[in-house]
Coordinates of C-alpha atoms and ligand atoms in Angstrom, one line a residue:
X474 CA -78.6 25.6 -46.0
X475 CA -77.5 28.4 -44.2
X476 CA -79.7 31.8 -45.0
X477 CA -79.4 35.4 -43.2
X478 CA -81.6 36.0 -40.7
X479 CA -85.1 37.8 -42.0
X480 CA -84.7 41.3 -40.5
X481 CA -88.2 42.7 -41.1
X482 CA -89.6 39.3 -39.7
X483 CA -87.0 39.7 -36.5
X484 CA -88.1 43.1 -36.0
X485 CA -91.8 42.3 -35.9
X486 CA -90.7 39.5 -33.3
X487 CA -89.4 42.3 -31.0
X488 CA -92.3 44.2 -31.8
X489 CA -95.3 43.0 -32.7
X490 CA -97.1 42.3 -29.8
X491 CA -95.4 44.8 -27.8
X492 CA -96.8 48.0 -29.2
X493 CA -100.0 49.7 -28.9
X494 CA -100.3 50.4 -32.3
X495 CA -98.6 48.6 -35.8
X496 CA -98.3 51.8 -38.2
X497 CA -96.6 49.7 -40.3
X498 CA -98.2 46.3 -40.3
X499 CA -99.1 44.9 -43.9
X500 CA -102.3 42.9 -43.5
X501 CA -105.8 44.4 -43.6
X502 CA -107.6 44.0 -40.2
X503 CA -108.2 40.4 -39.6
X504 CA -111.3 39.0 -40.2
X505 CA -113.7 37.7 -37.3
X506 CA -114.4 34.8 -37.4
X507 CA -117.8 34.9 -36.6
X508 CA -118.3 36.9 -39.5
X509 CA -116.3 34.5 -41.8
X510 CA -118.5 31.8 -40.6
X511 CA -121.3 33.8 -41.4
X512 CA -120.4 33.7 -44.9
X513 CA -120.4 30.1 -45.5
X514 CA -122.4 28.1 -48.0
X515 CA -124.7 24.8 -46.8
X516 CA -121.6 22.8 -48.8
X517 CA -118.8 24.4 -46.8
X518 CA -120.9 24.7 -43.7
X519 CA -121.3 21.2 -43.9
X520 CA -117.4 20.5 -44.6
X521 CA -116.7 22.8 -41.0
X522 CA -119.0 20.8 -38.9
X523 CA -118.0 17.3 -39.9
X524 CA -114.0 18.2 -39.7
X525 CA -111.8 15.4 -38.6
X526 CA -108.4 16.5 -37.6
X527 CA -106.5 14.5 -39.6
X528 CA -103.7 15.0 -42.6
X529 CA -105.3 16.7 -45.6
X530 CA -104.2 16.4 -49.5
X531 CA -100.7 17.1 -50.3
X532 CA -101.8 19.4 -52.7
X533 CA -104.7 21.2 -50.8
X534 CA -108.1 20.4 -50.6
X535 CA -109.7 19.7 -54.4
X536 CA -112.4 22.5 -53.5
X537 CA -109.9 24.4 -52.4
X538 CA -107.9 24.6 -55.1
X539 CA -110.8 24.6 -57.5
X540 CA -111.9 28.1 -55.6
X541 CA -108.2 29.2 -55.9
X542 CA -108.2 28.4 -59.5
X543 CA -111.3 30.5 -60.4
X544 CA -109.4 33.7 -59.3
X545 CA -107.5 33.0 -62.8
X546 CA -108.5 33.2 -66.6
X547 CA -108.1 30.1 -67.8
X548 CA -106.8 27.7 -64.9
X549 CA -108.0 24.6 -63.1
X550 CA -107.7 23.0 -60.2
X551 CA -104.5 21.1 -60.6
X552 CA -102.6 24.2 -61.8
X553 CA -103.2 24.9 -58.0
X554 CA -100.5 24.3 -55.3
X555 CA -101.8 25.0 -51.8
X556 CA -99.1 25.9 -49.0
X557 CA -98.7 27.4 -45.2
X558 CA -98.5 30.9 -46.2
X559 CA -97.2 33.2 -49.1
X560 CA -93.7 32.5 -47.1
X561 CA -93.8 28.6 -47.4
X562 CA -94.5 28.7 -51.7
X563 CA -91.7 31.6 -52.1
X564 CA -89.5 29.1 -50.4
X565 CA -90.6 25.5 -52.0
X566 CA -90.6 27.7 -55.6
X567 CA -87.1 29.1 -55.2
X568 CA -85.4 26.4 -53.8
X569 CA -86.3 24.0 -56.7
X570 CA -85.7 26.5 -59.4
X571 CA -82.4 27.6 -58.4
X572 CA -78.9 26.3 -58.4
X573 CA -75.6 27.4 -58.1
X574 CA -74.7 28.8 -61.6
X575 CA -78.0 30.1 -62.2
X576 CA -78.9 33.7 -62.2
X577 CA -82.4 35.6 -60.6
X578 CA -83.6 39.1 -61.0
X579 CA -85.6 40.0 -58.0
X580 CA -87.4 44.0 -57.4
X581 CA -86.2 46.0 -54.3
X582 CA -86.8 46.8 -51.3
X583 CA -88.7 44.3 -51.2
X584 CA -90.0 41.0 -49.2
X585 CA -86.5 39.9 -48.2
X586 CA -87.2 35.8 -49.0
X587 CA -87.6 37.0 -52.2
X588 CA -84.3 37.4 -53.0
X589 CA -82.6 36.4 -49.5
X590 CA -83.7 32.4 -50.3
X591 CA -82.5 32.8 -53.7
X592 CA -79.0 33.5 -52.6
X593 CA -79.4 30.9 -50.1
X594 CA -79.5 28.4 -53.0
X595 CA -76.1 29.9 -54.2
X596 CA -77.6 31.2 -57.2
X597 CA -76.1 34.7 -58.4
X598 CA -79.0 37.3 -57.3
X599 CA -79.3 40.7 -59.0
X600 CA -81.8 43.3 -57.5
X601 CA -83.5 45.4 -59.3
X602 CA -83.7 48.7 -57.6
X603 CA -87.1 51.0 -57.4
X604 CA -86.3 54.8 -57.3
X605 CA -88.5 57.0 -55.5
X606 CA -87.5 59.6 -57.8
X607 CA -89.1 57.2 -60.8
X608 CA -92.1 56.9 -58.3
X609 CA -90.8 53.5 -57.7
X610 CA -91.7 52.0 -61.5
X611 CA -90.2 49.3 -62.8
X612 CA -87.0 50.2 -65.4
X613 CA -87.6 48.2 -68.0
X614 CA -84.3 49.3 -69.5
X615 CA -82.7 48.7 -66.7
X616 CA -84.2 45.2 -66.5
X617 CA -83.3 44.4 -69.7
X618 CA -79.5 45.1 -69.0
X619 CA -80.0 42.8 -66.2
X620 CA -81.0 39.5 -67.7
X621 CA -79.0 37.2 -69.5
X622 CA -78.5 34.0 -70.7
X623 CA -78.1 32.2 -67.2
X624 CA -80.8 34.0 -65.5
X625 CA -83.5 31.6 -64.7
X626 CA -86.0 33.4 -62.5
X627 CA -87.4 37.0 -62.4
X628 CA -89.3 37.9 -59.6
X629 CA -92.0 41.1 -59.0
X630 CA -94.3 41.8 -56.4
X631 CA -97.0 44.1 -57.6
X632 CA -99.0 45.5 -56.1
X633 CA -95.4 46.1 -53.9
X634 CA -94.6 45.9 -50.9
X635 CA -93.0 48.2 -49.5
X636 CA -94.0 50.9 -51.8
X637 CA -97.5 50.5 -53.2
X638 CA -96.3 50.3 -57.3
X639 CA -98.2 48.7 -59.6
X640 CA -97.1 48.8 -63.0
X641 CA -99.5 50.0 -65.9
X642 CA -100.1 47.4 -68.4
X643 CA -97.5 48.4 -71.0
X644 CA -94.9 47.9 -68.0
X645 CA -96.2 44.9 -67.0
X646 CA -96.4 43.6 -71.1
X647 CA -92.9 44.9 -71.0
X648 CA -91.7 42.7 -68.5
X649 CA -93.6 39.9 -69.7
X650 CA -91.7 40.2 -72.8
X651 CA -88.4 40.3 -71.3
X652 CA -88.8 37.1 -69.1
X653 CA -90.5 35.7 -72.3
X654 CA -87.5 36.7 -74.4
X655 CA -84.7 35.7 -71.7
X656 CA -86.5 32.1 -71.5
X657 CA -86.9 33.0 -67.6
X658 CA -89.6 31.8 -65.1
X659 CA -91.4 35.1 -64.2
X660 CA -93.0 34.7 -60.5
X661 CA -95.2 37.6 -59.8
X662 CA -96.0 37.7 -56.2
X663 CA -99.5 39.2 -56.0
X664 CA -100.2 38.9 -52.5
X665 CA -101.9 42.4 -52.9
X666 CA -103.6 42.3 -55.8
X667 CA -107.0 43.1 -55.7
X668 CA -106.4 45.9 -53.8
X669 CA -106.2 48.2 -56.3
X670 CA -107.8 51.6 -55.7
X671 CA -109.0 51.7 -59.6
X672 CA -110.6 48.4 -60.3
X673 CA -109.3 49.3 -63.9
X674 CA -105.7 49.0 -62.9
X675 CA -105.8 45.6 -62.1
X676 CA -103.5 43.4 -64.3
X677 CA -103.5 40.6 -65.7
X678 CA -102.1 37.7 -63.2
X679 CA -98.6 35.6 -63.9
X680 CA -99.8 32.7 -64.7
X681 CA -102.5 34.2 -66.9
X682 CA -100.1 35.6 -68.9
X683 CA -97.2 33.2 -69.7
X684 CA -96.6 29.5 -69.6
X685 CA -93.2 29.9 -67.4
X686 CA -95.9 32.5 -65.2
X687 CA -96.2 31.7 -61.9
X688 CA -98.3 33.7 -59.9
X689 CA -97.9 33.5 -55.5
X690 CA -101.2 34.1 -53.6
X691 CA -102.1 34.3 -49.9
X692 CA -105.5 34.5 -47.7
X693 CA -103.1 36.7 -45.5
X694 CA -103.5 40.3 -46.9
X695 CA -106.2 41.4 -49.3
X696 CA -108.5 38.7 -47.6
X697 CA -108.0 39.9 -44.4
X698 CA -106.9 36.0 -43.0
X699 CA -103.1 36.0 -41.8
X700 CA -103.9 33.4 -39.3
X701 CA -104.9 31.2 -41.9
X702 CA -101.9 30.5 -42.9
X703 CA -102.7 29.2 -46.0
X704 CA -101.2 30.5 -49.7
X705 CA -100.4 28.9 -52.8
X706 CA -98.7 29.0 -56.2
X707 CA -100.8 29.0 -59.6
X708 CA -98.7 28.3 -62.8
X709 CA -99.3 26.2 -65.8
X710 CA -96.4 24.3 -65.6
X711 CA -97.7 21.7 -63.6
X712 CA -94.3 20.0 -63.8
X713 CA -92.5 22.7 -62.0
X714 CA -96.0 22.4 -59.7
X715 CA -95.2 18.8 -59.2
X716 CA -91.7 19.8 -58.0
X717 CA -92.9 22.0 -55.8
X718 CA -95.3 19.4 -54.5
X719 CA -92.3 16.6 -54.1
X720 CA -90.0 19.9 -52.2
X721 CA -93.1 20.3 -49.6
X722 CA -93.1 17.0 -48.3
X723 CA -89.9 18.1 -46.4
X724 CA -91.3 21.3 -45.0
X725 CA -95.1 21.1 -44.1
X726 CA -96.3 18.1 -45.8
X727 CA -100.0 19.4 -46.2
X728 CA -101.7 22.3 -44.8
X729 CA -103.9 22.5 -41.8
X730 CA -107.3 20.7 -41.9
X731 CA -109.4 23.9 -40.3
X732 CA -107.6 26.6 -42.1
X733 CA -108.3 24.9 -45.4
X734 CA -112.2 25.0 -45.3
X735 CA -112.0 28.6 -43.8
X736 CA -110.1 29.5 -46.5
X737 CA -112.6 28.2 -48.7
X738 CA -115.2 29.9 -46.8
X739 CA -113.5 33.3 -47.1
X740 CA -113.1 32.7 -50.8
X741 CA -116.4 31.6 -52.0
X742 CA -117.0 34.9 -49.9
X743 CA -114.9 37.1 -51.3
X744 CA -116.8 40.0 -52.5
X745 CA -118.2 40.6 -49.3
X746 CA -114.3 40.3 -48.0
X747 CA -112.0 42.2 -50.5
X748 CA -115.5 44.6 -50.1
X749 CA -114.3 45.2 -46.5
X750 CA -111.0 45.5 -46.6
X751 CA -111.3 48.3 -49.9
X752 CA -113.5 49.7 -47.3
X753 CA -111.2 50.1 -44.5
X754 CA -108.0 50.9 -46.4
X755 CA -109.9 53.6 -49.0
X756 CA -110.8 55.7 -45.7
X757 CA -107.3 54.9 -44.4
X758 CA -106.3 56.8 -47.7
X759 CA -108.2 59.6 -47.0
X760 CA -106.7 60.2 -43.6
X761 CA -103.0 60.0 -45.2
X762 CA -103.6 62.2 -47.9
X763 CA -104.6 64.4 -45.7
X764 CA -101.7 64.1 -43.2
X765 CA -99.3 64.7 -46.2
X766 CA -101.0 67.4 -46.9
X767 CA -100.3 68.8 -43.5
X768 CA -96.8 68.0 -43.8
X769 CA -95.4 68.6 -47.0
X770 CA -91.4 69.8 -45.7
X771 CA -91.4 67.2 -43.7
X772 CA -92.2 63.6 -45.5
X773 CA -92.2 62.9 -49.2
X774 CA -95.0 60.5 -50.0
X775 CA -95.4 58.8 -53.4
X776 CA -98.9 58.0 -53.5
X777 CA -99.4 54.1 -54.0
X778 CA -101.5 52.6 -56.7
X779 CA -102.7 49.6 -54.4
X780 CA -102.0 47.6 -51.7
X781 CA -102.0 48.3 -47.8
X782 CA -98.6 49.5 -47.4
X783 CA -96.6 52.9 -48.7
X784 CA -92.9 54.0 -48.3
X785 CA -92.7 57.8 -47.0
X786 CA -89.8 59.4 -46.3
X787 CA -88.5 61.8 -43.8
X788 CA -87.0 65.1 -44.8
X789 CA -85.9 66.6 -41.7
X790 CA -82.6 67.8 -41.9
X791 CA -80.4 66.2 -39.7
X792 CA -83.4 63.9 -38.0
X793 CA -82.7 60.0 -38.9
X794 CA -85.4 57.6 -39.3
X795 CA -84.3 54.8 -37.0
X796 CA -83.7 57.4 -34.5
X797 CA -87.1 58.9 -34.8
X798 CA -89.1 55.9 -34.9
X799 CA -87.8 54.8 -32.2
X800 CA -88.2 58.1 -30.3
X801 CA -92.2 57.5 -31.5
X802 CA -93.1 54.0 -30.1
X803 CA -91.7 54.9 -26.6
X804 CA -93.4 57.9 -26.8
X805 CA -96.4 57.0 -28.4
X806 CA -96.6 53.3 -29.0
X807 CA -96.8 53.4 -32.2
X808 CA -94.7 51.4 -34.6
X809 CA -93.1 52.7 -37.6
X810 CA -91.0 50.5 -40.3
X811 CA -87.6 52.0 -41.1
X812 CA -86.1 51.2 -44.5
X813 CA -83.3 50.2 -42.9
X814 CA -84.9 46.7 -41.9
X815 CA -85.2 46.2 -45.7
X816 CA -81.2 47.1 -46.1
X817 CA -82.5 50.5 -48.1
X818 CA -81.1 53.8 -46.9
X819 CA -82.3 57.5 -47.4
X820 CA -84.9 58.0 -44.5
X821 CA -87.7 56.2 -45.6
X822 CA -90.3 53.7 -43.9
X823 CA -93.3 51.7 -44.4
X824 CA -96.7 52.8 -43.3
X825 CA -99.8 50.1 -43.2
X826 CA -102.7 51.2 -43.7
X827 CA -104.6 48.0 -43.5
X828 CA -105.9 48.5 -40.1
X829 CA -109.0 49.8 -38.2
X830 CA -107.2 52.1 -35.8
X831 CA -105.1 53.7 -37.9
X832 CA -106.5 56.9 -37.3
X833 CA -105.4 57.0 -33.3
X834 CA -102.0 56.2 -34.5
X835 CA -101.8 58.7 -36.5
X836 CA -103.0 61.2 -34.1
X837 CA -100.3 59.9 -31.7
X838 CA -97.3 60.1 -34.9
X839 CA -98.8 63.8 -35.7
X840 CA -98.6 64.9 -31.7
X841 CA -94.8 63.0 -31.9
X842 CA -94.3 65.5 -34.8
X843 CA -95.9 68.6 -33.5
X844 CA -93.5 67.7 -30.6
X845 CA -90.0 66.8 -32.6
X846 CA -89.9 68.0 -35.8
X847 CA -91.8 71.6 -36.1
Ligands
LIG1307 C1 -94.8 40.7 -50.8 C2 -95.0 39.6 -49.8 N1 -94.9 38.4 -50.2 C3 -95.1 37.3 -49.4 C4 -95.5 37.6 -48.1 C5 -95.7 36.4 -47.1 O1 -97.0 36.3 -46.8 P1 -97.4 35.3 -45.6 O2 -96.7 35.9 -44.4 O3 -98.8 35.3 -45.4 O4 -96.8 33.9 -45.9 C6 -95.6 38.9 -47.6 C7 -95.9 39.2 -46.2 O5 -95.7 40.2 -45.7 C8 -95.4 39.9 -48.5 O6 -95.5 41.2 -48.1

């Protein structure tokens, strides 16, 4: 399999660890673990101190999975598929889904192993593009000109990265109705859901909604748990699960014996979690709102709906955003996104606003500002 190289991923290897502060990073502040422990149960206290390092259950831990499954109307356990990440699912899903001759609708920007691994597989990939001048909403006229006969998968993050979208329920019925109609696998990647800012906007999940519904999961950003490394897939079809399950013996086998009772941990614990991280990215908000505010010739700003990330744009005649952010984190240390690393043009780039310091880096971006752009 040959597959482009992951530029967002290869930019945060150049990065990441280099800069003082990641204005851009997607994750809410990761969670101490102290504090996790703190949250545990006798029964999963009990499962962390008698640990053995060994190999765990192809499928993830039955508790596990039984946790996972209760974020869902209607599932169980075995409609649970437990994987290394958000990343390694998206790639077990895709690859046994697609073939050459098959066709996938995938939102953008976006995630780039959304669509990138689907291409990989040498199935035909349309994107569907988000407009900032729609407010980045799904087109469901435009997506309905995009499916056809051969198109096999449709795929939407929501709450989106890069952008913050999340469609209101007659969108997201909408599109339910057109992978419905089209015969299609719909996989909603929901890696940020339950982060909306109105509790009332939450949707319905995937694989609530439709028996070809998959929905992808992660401990990694609403959860506050990157490290974990653990995500998973939730779908009815519990053949297409079982594919899955047969593909992951190639990559990681089974995930890793700590990070599975954490996870548990963190999710029996989760009100006291997604609590904390609606905390910290609510008064992150508040300081971007009123940045914008500050700045209205200068960036355009469509307000996300949820999520920890947003896509600004700058409208500085004649000032590129590659140029600038670059300019910023050897000035400032502070890292911006440019669009660019998702292949989009037009000056935009993604803030984070997941983490606890961003308002020093946004005191550094405003003094880079006051000093380039006024
Ligand atoms: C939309 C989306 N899907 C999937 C992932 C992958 O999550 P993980 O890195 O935890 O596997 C990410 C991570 O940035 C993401 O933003």
């Amino acid at each position: 399999m040959r597959i482009a190289d992951f530029a967002l991923e290869r930019y945060f290897a150049r990065w990441e660890f280099a800069v003082e502060h990641l204005l851009c990073a997607s994750d809410v502040q990761a969670y101490p673990m102290g504090d996790l422990l703190a949250l545990a149960d006798d029964e999963s206290r009990a499962l962390w101190d008698g640990l053995t390092l060994g190999y765990t259950e192809s499928t993830g831990h039955q508790l596990l999975r039984h946790e996972i499954a209760s974020l869902y109307a209607g599932l169980e356990a075995d409609d649970v598929l437990v994987f290394a990440g958000a990343e390694e699912g998206i790639f077990c899903l895709v690859n046994v889904l697609l073939e050459p001759g098959d066709h996938a609708v995938v939102t953008w920007p976006g995630y780039q192993s959304l669509y990138e691994i689907a291409r990989a597989t040498g199935a035909d990939v349309t994107l569907h593009e988000l407009r900032e001048a729609a407010d980045w909403r799904l087109d469901l006229d435009l997506l309905r000109s995009q499916v056809a006969p051969a198109t096999k998968l449709i795929v939407v993050n929501a709450p989106h990265n890069p952008t913050g979208m999340l469609p209101d329920r007659a969108t997201f019925d909408g599109l339910v109705a057109i992978a419905e109609d089209v015969g299609a696998y719909l996989l909603m990647d929901e890696v940020y859901r339950f982060l909306e800012f109105d509790a009332a906007d939450r949707l319905p999940a995937g694989a609530e909604v439709l028996d070809r519904g998959v929905s992808l999961g992660v401990m990694s950003k609403s959860f506050a748990m990157a490290g974990l490394r653990i995500g998973w897939l939730a779908t009815r079809d519990r053949s297409l699960l079982a594919r899955c399950a047969a593909f992951k013996d190639y990559t990681t086998i089974c995930a890793s014996a700590p990070s599975e009772i954490l996870a548990l941990i963190g999710l029996r614990g989760r009100e006291a979690v997604l609590d904390r991280s609606r905390g910290i990215v609510e008064a992150n908000l508040a300081r971007l709102d009123a940045f914008f505010d500050a700045w209205p010739d200068r960036f355009a700003w469509v307000r996300p709906r949820a999520g920890s990330v947003g896509f600004p744009r700058l409208t500085v005649p004649g000032v590129g955003i590659d140029d600038w952010a670059a300019g910023l984190v050897e000035a400032e240390g502070v890292l911006l996104l440019p669009g660019s690393q998702f292949g989009f043009g037009g000056n935009h780039f993604r803030l984070g606003f997941g983490r606890t310091d961003l308002r020093e880096a946004l005191e550094r971006l405003e003094a880079h500002a006051s000093a380039t752009l006024r």
